[in-house]
XYZ file of N, CA and C in Angstrom:
678
model
N 0.827 -1.183 0.000
C 0.000 0.000 0.000
C 0.873 1.248 0.000
N 0.342 2.336 -0.552
C 1.049 3.598 -0.558
C 0.261 4.588 0.282
N 0.883 5.051 1.335
C 0.228 5.963 2.264
C 0.518 7.397 1.869
N -0.542 8.198 1.742
C -0.345 9.621 1.496
C 0.331 10.242 2.710
N 1.269 11.169 2.461
C 1.979 11.778 3.575
C 0.971 12.430 4.515
N 1.118 12.199 5.832
C 0.127 12.672 6.797
C 0.182 14.181 7.018
N -0.425 14.908 6.098
C -0.566 16.355 6.230
C -2.015 16.702 5.909
N -2.465 17.883 6.336
C -3.830 18.283 6.070
C -4.763 17.950 7.218
N -6.069 17.860 6.897
C -7.080 17.692 7.945
C -6.953 16.370 8.698
N -6.523 15.300 8.009
C -6.442 13.999 8.643
C -5.033 13.672 9.152
N -4.185 14.677 9.186
C -2.789 14.439 9.551
C -2.646 13.828 10.940
N -3.360 14.395 11.906
C -3.197 13.926 13.286
C -3.559 12.454 13.426
N -4.689 12.041 12.838
C -5.105 10.642 12.961
C -4.143 9.720 12.233
N -3.608 10.154 11.088
C -2.657 9.330 10.352
C -1.370 9.144 11.152
N -0.924 10.187 11.798
C 0.286 10.090 12.615
C 0.074 9.093 13.754
N -1.081 9.177 14.399
C -1.367 8.235 15.480
C -1.446 6.811 14.962
N -1.983 6.643 13.748
C -2.077 5.296 13.175
C -0.693 4.696 12.946
N 0.222 5.493 12.424
C 1.581 5.011 12.170
C 2.264 4.651 13.485
N 2.136 5.527 14.476
C 2.737 5.253 15.776
C 2.088 4.041 16.448
N 0.784 3.881 16.264
C 0.098 2.727 16.836
C 0.583 1.433 16.205
N 0.784 1.457 14.883
C 1.281 0.265 14.193
C 2.676 -0.096 14.689
N 3.531 0.894 14.845
C 4.875 0.644 15.368
C 4.819 0.095 16.788
N 3.962 0.672 17.603
C 3.850 0.240 18.991
C 3.395 -1.213 19.087
N 2.311 -1.558 18.354
C 1.803 -2.927 18.412
C 2.832 -3.924 17.895
N 3.525 -3.556 16.836
C 4.555 -4.431 16.285
C 5.680 -4.625 17.294
N 6.156 -3.532 17.884
C 7.249 -3.617 18.841
C 6.898 -4.484 20.043
N 5.690 -4.315 20.560
C 5.282 -5.074 21.741
C 5.143 -6.564 21.460
N 4.977 -6.931 20.197
C 4.846 -8.344 19.846
C 6.196 -9.015 19.602
N 7.286 -8.235 19.679
C 8.608 -8.744 19.360
C 9.456 -8.946 20.618
N 10.691 -9.404 20.408
C 11.591 -9.590 21.545
C 12.133 -8.242 22.014
N 12.893 -8.261 23.095
C 13.331 -7.012 23.729
C 14.242 -6.176 22.830
N 14.983 -6.820 21.940
C 15.888 -6.077 21.067
C 15.107 -5.264 20.028
N 14.093 -5.892 19.423
C 13.265 -5.179 18.456
C 12.420 -4.133 19.165
N 11.921 -4.452 20.350
C 11.147 -3.480 21.116
C 11.946 -2.204 21.346
N 13.214 -2.362 21.720
C 14.065 -1.195 21.970
C 14.298 -0.404 20.689
N 14.505 -1.109 19.593
C 14.724 -0.428 18.321
C 13.491 0.373 17.905
N 12.311 -0.233 18.050
C 11.077 0.470 17.692
C 10.858 1.676 18.602
N 11.146 1.519 19.893
C 11.004 2.642 20.818
C 11.925 3.792 20.424
N 13.126 3.476 19.993
C 14.060 4.522 19.566
C 13.554 5.248 18.328
N 12.981 4.502 17.388
C 12.409 5.131 16.193
C 11.257 6.045 16.585
N 10.397 5.567 17.472
C 9.261 6.383 17.904
C 9.726 7.646 18.613
N 10.831 7.550 19.354
C 11.381 8.734 20.027
C 11.837 9.767 19.004
N 12.481 9.307 17.932
C 12.917 10.235 16.880
C 11.719 10.886 16.202
N 10.697 10.077 15.935
C 9.521 10.593 15.236
C 8.792 11.632 16.074
N 8.582 11.323 17.334
C 7.763 12.205 18.171
C 8.496 13.462 18.629
N 9.828 13.445 18.619
C 10.548 14.615 19.125
C 11.102 15.525 18.038
N 11.577 14.957 16.920
C 12.272 15.803 15.951
C 11.854 15.634 14.491
N 11.021 14.675 14.193
C 10.690 14.419 12.788
C 9.730 15.473 12.246
N 10.059 16.028 11.074
C 9.188 16.983 10.381
C 8.330 16.197 9.393
N 7.072 15.961 9.763
C 6.184 15.140 8.942
C 5.957 15.750 7.557
N 5.770 17.064 7.515
C 5.418 17.715 6.257
C 6.555 17.657 5.251
N 7.784 17.845 5.718
C 8.935 17.863 4.817
C 9.633 16.514 4.739
N 9.195 15.557 5.540
C 9.842 14.249 5.630
C 11.332 14.432 5.908
N 11.629 15.072 7.015
C 13.023 15.332 7.365
C 13.273 15.114 8.854
N 14.358 14.442 9.119
C 14.868 14.295 10.476
C 16.296 14.820 10.454
N 16.506 15.963 11.059
C 17.834 16.590 11.100
C 18.265 16.652 12.552
N 19.183 15.761 12.900
C 19.551 15.620 14.311
C 20.935 14.996 14.398
N 21.827 15.624 15.129
C 23.180 15.116 15.263
C 23.256 13.880 16.144
N 24.349 13.136 15.979
C 24.508 11.907 16.755
C 24.575 12.177 18.256
N 25.158 13.309 18.639
C 25.214 13.659 20.054
C 23.824 13.881 20.637
N 22.961 14.570 19.868
C 21.585 14.807 20.321
C 20.809 13.499 20.429
N 20.991 12.624 19.436
C 20.298 11.338 19.458
C 20.779 10.501 20.648
N 22.089 10.546 20.906
C 22.649 9.792 22.029
C 22.019 10.237 23.347
N 21.837 11.553 23.527
C 21.201 12.047 24.750
C 19.750 11.580 24.845
N 19.045 11.646 23.721
C 17.638 11.238 23.702
C 17.494 9.762 24.038
N 18.381 8.937 23.493
C 18.309 7.489 23.688
C 19.034 7.018 24.958
N 19.751 7.924 25.611
C 20.550 7.569 26.805
C 21.583 6.484 26.484
N 22.300 6.709 25.379
C 23.358 5.783 24.954
C 24.571 6.612 24.524
N 25.638 5.921 24.113
C 26.786 6.652 23.590
C 26.664 6.784 22.069
N 27.534 7.593 21.478
C 27.423 7.876 20.050
C 27.758 6.666 19.186
N 28.584 5.766 19.691
C 28.870 4.552 18.924
C 27.614 3.702 18.758
N 26.798 3.653 19.820
C 25.540 2.919 19.733
C 24.607 3.583 18.735
N 24.593 4.915 18.735
C 23.765 5.647 17.778
C 24.187 5.317 16.348
N 25.477 5.310 16.103
C 25.978 5.025 14.762
C 25.549 3.643 14.297
N 25.662 2.640 15.181
C 25.268 1.281 14.826
C 23.761 1.175 14.586
N 22.992 1.798 15.465
C 21.538 1.685 15.359
C 21.015 2.407 14.125
N 21.562 3.557 13.799
C 21.130 4.279 12.599
C 21.450 3.464 11.349
N 22.579 2.770 11.353
C 22.936 1.911 10.223
C 21.935 0.760 10.095
N 21.521 0.185 11.222
C 20.532 -0.899 11.192
C 19.192 -0.402 10.665
N 18.803 0.796 11.063
C 17.524 1.351 10.611
C 17.557 1.670 9.123
N 18.717 2.100 8.621
C 18.847 2.318 7.173
C 18.777 0.986 6.429
N 19.438 -0.034 6.984
C 19.415 -1.348 6.348
C 18.000 -1.928 6.342
N 17.238 -1.620 7.364
C 15.858 -2.106 7.455
C 14.946 -1.380 6.480
N 15.376 -0.207 6.021
C 14.581 0.571 5.092
C 13.669 1.585 5.743
N 13.702 1.664 7.077
C 12.855 2.632 7.774
C 13.436 4.036 7.712
N 14.725 4.131 7.684
C 15.420 5.414 7.665
C 16.110 5.560 6.310
N 15.970 6.726 5.703
C 16.551 6.971 4.383
C 17.453 8.204 4.462
N 18.707 8.057 4.084
C 19.631 9.189 4.091
C 19.322 10.107 2.912
N 18.973 11.357 3.203
C 18.643 12.311 2.151
C 19.820 13.231 1.828
N 20.518 13.669 2.855
C 21.698 14.523 2.655
C 22.769 14.130 3.660
N 23.926 13.769 3.152
C 25.034 13.394 4.024
C 25.571 14.613 4.759
N 25.866 14.446 6.024
C 26.404 15.548 6.807
C 27.791 15.952 6.322
N 28.077 17.229 6.422
C 29.385 17.761 6.055
C 29.900 18.582 7.228
N 31.047 19.197 7.077
C 31.624 19.983 8.172
C 30.651 21.078 8.614
N 30.286 21.031 9.881
C 29.385 22.043 10.435
C 27.916 21.787 10.142
N 27.594 20.654 9.527
C 26.189 20.361 9.204
C 25.916 18.876 9.409
N 24.795 18.566 10.096
C 24.473 17.164 10.379
C 23.720 16.559 9.201
N 23.665 15.243 9.174
C 22.955 14.538 8.106
C 21.446 14.744 8.236
N 20.761 14.666 7.110
C 19.304 14.763 7.074
C 18.744 13.435 6.591
N 17.793 12.906 7.351
C 17.175 11.634 7.015
C 15.696 11.811 6.710
N 15.159 10.873 5.950
C 13.727 10.765 5.745
C 13.240 9.473 6.379
N 11.938 9.353 6.560
C 11.335 8.140 7.110
C 10.485 7.490 6.021
N 10.741 6.222 5.742
C 9.910 5.496 4.779
C 8.702 4.943 5.523
N 7.655 5.744 5.603
C 6.476 5.367 6.373
C 5.766 4.165 5.762
N 5.774 4.069 4.429
C 5.135 2.927 3.775
C 5.861 1.625 4.119
N 7.174 1.681 4.170
C 7.938 0.489 4.540
C 7.630 0.090 5.988
N 7.529 1.089 6.860
C 7.186 0.804 8.248
C 5.833 0.107 8.353
N 4.854 0.610 7.602
C 3.525 0.013 7.649
C 3.527 -1.398 7.081
N 4.249 -1.606 5.998
C 4.335 -2.954 5.428
C 4.955 -3.925 6.422
N 6.018 -3.481 7.096
C 6.707 -4.361 8.049
C 5.873 -4.634 9.295
N 5.041 -3.672 9.675
C 4.245 -3.843 10.896
C 2.867 -4.427 10.618
N 2.527 -4.644 9.369
C 1.182 -5.098 8.994
C 0.728 -6.363 9.741
N 1.603 -7.369 9.963
C 1.129 -8.553 10.691
C 0.612 -8.255 12.092
N 0.997 -7.102 12.656
C 0.547 -6.765 14.013
C -0.740 -5.946 14.013
N -1.248 -5.552 12.867
C -2.462 -4.735 12.825
C -3.657 -5.400 13.498
N -3.866 -6.728 13.312
C -5.032 -7.331 13.970
C -5.008 -7.183 15.484
N -3.832 -6.966 16.064
C -3.747 -6.784 17.506
C -4.416 -5.489 17.941
N -4.512 -4.533 17.028
C -5.144 -3.246 17.339
C -6.651 -3.324 17.123
N -7.075 -3.973 16.034
C -8.507 -4.121 15.790
C -8.872 -4.027 14.326
N -10.062 -4.532 14.003
C -10.521 -4.539 12.616
C -10.744 -3.122 12.092
N -11.183 -2.199 12.959
C -11.394 -0.825 12.515
C -10.078 -0.188 12.077
N -9.011 -0.524 12.783
C -7.691 -0.010 12.421
C -7.268 -0.560 11.062
N -7.441 -1.865 10.852
C -7.063 -2.480 9.588
C -7.856 -1.881 8.429
N -9.144 -1.697 8.637
C -9.989 -1.140 7.582
C -9.621 0.306 7.282
N -9.236 1.046 8.310
C -8.885 2.454 8.117
C -7.605 2.613 7.313
N -6.622 1.757 7.591
C -5.348 1.880 6.902
C -5.354 1.249 5.518
N -6.224 0.265 5.301
C -6.269 -0.386 3.993
C -7.718 -0.611 3.594
N -8.467 0.466 3.297
C -9.894 0.329 3.008
C -10.191 -0.499 1.774
N -9.296 -0.482 0.770
C -9.536 -1.263 -0.441
C -9.560 -2.750 -0.133
N -8.599 -3.187 0.696
C -8.561 -4.596 1.074
C -9.762 -4.949 1.939
N -10.151 -4.033 2.823
C -11.291 -4.292 3.694
C -12.576 -4.446 2.890
N -12.639 -3.740 1.760
C -13.827 -3.813 0.911
C -13.772 -4.969 -0.080
N -12.680 -5.752 -0.002
C -12.542 -6.887 -0.899
C -12.097 -6.502 -2.285
N -11.337 -5.382 -2.420
C -10.917 -4.893 -3.720
C -9.430 -5.065 -3.928
N -8.826 -5.979 -3.213
C -7.395 -6.178 -3.413
C -6.640 -5.813 -2.167
N -5.432 -5.271 -2.340
C -4.615 -4.869 -1.220
C -3.614 -5.939 -0.872
N -3.023 -5.820 0.295
C -1.959 -6.737 0.700
C -2.478 -8.136 0.917
N -1.592 -9.118 0.698
C -1.953 -10.494 0.980
C -1.303 -10.980 2.264
N -0.752 -10.068 3.072
C -0.103 -10.467 4.318
C -1.120 -10.656 5.425
N -2.013 -9.674 5.592
C -3.087 -9.794 6.568
C -4.404 -9.758 5.813
N -5.072 -10.858 5.572
C -6.291 -10.865 4.790
C -7.411 -10.152 5.528
N -7.898 -9.061 4.941
C -8.973 -8.316 5.568
C -10.327 -8.758 5.034
N -10.364 -9.451 3.908
C -11.618 -9.964 3.402
C -11.824 -11.382 3.946
N -13.028 -11.882 3.765
C -13.359 -13.198 4.314
C -12.503 -14.277 3.667
N -12.018 -15.180 4.495
C -11.235 -16.310 4.012
C -12.165 -17.513 3.937
N -12.174 -18.243 2.823
C -13.100 -19.367 2.683
C -12.797 -20.491 3.665
N -13.806 -21.315 3.914
C -13.639 -22.471 4.785
C -12.607 -23.409 4.161
N -11.649 -23.895 4.942
C -10.608 -24.770 4.393
C -11.192 -26.030 3.770
N -10.556 -26.495 2.712
C -10.978 -27.714 2.038
C -10.524 -28.929 2.847
N -11.431 -29.878 3.065
C -11.090 -31.096 3.786
C -10.297 -32.031 2.877
N -9.153 -32.480 3.364
C -8.353 -33.420 2.572
C -7.991 -34.674 3.368
N -8.631 -34.833 4.530
C -8.377 -36.009 5.348
C -7.233 -35.868 6.321
N -6.504 -34.750 6.268
C -5.358 -34.563 7.166
C -5.805 -33.961 8.493
N -4.970 -34.146 9.506
C -5.253 -33.565 10.823
C -5.282 -32.049 10.734
N -4.345 -31.463 10.008
C -4.267 -30.011 9.927
C -5.488 -29.414 9.230
N -5.945 -30.032 8.152
C -7.114 -29.506 7.442
C -8.348 -29.533 8.344
N -8.516 -30.609 9.102
C -9.658 -30.696 10.014
C -9.554 -29.658 11.133
N -8.345 -29.439 11.647
C -8.150 -28.427 12.686
C -8.401 -27.029 12.133
N -8.013 -26.804 10.891
C -8.274 -25.501 10.267
C -9.769 -25.203 10.235
N -10.571 -26.217 9.937
C -12.015 -26.015 9.902
C -12.539 -25.587 11.273
N -12.012 -26.193 12.345
C -12.397 -25.802 13.701
C -12.005 -24.348 13.977
N -10.775 -24.014 13.632
C -10.265 -22.656 13.895
C -11.041 -21.614 13.116
N -11.386 -21.924 11.880
C -12.157 -20.998 11.050
C -13.546 -20.782 11.638
N -14.169 -21.863 12.105
C -15.522 -21.752 12.663
C -15.529 -20.945 13.962
N -14.485 -21.097 14.768
C -14.424 -20.421 16.062
C -14.151 -18.926 15.928
N -13.216 -18.558 15.051
C -12.794 -17.158 14.960
C -12.256 -16.892 13.563
N -13.124 -16.551 12.615
C -12.694 -16.350 11.229
C -11.625 -15.271 11.070
N -11.693 -14.206 11.875
C -10.723 -13.113 11.743
C -9.316 -13.576 12.127
N -9.215 -14.253 13.276
C -7.904 -14.744 13.701
C -7.400 -15.820 12.750
N -8.320 -16.670 12.300
C -7.914 -17.703 11.343
C -7.337 -17.059 10.078
N -8.045 -16.056 9.553
C -7.589 -15.419 8.318
C -6.270 -14.702 8.467
N -6.056 -14.090 9.646
C -4.835 -13.314 9.856
C -3.625 -14.171 10.156
N -3.826 -15.312 10.878
C -2.667 -16.044 11.393
C -2.612 -17.524 11.020
N -3.755 -18.217 10.958
C -3.723 -19.666 10.736
C -3.819 -20.063 9.268
N -4.483 -19.243 8.477
C -4.716 -19.586 7.071
C -3.400 -19.794 6.315
N -2.381 -19.005 6.644
C -1.115 -19.057 5.901
C -0.198 -20.184 6.352
N -0.554 -20.887 7.417
C 0.281 -21.987 7.895
C 0.062 -23.229 7.043
N 1.126 -23.941 6.748
C 1.016 -25.148 5.933
C 1.589 -26.352 6.695
N 1.027 -27.509 6.424
C 1.415 -28.748 7.089
C 2.810 -29.166 6.634
N 3.735 -29.290 7.609
C 5.101 -29.701 7.289
C 5.424 -31.089 7.827
N 4.391 -31.797 8.306
C 4.614 -33.170 8.717
C 4.264 -33.442 10.169
N 3.794 -34.660 10.421
C 3.455 -35.121 11.767
C 4.407 -36.246 12.135
N 5.138 -36.045 13.229
C 6.124 -37.038 13.639
C 6.201 -37.079 15.152
N 6.195 -38.294 15.713
C 6.274 -38.496 17.167
C 5.216 -37.687 17.888
N 3.979 -37.723 17.350
C 2.827 -37.031 17.941
C 2.994 -35.514 18.013
N 3.853 -34.955 17.181
C 4.046 -33.502 17.119
C 3.877 -33.051 15.671
N 2.992 -32.085 15.465
C 2.750 -31.546 14.124
C 3.633 -30.326 13.906
N 4.297 -30.276 12.768
C 5.093 -29.106 12.399
C 4.341 -28.319 11.335
N 4.192 -27.011 11.576
C 3.531 -26.113 10.631
C 4.531 -25.070 10.149
N 4.500 -24.780 8.861
C 5.409 -23.796 8.275
C 4.681 -22.471 8.090
N 5.274 -21.398 8.602
C 4.726 -20.049 8.464
C 5.462 -19.311 7.347
N 4.839 -18.296 6.747
C 5.471 -17.586 5.633
C 6.676 -16.737 6.032
N 6.745 -16.301 7.302
C 7.868 -15.482 7.756
C 8.250 -15.882 9.174
N 9.442 -15.483 9.595
C 9.893 -15.747 10.956
C 9.026 -15.013 11.963
N 8.632 -13.784 11.634
C 7.772 -13.037 12.551
C 6.436 -13.747 12.730
N 5.866 -14.207 11.622
C 4.583 -14.907 11.680
C 4.695 -16.141 12.580
N 5.760 -16.904 12.386
C 5.976 -18.106 13.200
C 6.145 -17.755 14.669
N 6.923 -16.710 14.947
C 7.177 -16.298 16.320
C 5.900 -15.833 17.007
N 5.083 -15.062 16.287
C 3.852 -14.560 16.890
C 2.887 -15.702 17.227
N 2.695 -16.615 16.285
C 1.777 -17.733 16.518
C 2.274 -18.602 17.675
N 3.581 -18.880 17.679
C 4.146 -19.727 18.741
C 4.007 -19.079 20.110
N 4.127 -17.755 20.171
C 4.086 -17.051 21.449
C 2.666 -16.794 21.938
N 1.765 -16.452 21.007
C 0.442 -15.982 21.406
C -0.724 -16.916 21.094
N -0.552 -17.820 20.151
C -1.690 -18.604 19.692
C -1.460 -20.116 19.738
N -0.359 -20.542 20.335
C -0.036 -21.967 20.319
C -1.081 -22.804 21.061
N -1.539 -22.332 22.202
C -2.517 -23.103 22.970
C -3.828 -23.254 22.203
N -4.247 -22.190 21.546
C -5.474 -22.248 20.739
C -5.299 -23.235 19.593
N -4.125 -23.214 18.995
C -3.805 -24.112 17.895
C -3.785 -25.563 18.356
N -3.128 -25.815 19.467
C -3.009 -27.176 19.988
C -4.370 -27.726 20.423
N -5.209 -26.866 20.971
C -6.541 -27.278 21.383
C -7.354 -27.763 20.189
N -7.278 -27.038 19.080
C -8.012 -27.436 17.873
C -7.473 -28.758 17.322
N -6.171 -28.929 17.348
C -5.566 -30.162 16.853
C -5.997 -31.358 17.693
N -6.056 -31.173 19.001
C -6.439 -32.274 19.891
C -7.918 -32.629 19.762
N -8.732 -31.688 19.365
C -10.140 -32.004 19.108
C -10.254 -33.001 17.953
N -9.370 -32.812 16.992
C -9.381 -33.662 15.802
C -8.657 -34.980 16.062
N -7.515 -34.887 16.738
C -6.695 -36.067 17.006
C -6.100 -35.945 18.402
N -6.705 -36.586 19.391
C -6.222 -36.474 20.780
C -4.793 -36.962 20.981
N -4.248 -37.695 20.025
C -2.880 -38.189 20.185
C -1.828 -37.112 19.924
N -2.257 -35.974 19.354
C -1.295 -34.886 19.088
C -0.887 -34.245 20.414
N 0.390 -34.265 20.700
C 0.881 -33.737 21.975
C 1.518 -32.377 21.863
N 1.959 -32.033 20.677
C 2.660 -30.743 20.543
C 2.518 -30.240 19.111
N 2.745 -28.944 18.949
C 2.746 -28.339 17.613
C 3.939 -27.402 17.545
N 4.692 -27.483 16.476
C 5.857 -26.635 16.261
C 5.588 -25.727 15.063
N 5.936 -24.462 15.192
C 5.758 -23.513 14.096
C 7.126 -23.021 13.665
N 7.448 -23.204 12.406
C 8.744 -22.785 11.878
C 8.533 -21.724 10.801
N 9.487 -20.815 10.698
C 9.384 -19.740 9.723
C 10.423 -19.881 8.633
């Protein structure tokens, strides 16, 4: 999706939406990613010029804001550039600091798997075309996902249970999982990304295992790999 720069009458709500997406994504991750997201949010809320897409701030100032040393700032800014969230617009020269831009669309794409944690209204607001069934991203399905086809496997039968219980959660998290084999009473499911696998394993494993045991009580564990 391409987000219009948050200026004009709806600027305030758009800014909150971007920050909300970052917050939900960060809270769903490990402590290292959480810290990185918090640092980005600190830059955005204190010094980022939304209208001009400019962040002009020296490493010393950033170090004070983040309560770290300048070497840490240098490493973290490099990681954010590599991630695509931070874009170097003008290299600093003698007596002048570097100017960066923020790739807000990249941030939203990367945080999209966490949108369901905020709510369906949030998802529909940020991607109304997908919510209306007119296309959009295929990462978080906002339109109805069809009932899984029965093929005689344990996973297909469990999918039907999960879909019947909570179609929204099924569409966002379970639909994309694929059967990677059942061995020693443990089912392995493959997720499309490491984040997807990590989120399901951390937050939805019990729900997943419960559905599997309804279908086959001999299933003792479920593993999610990305």
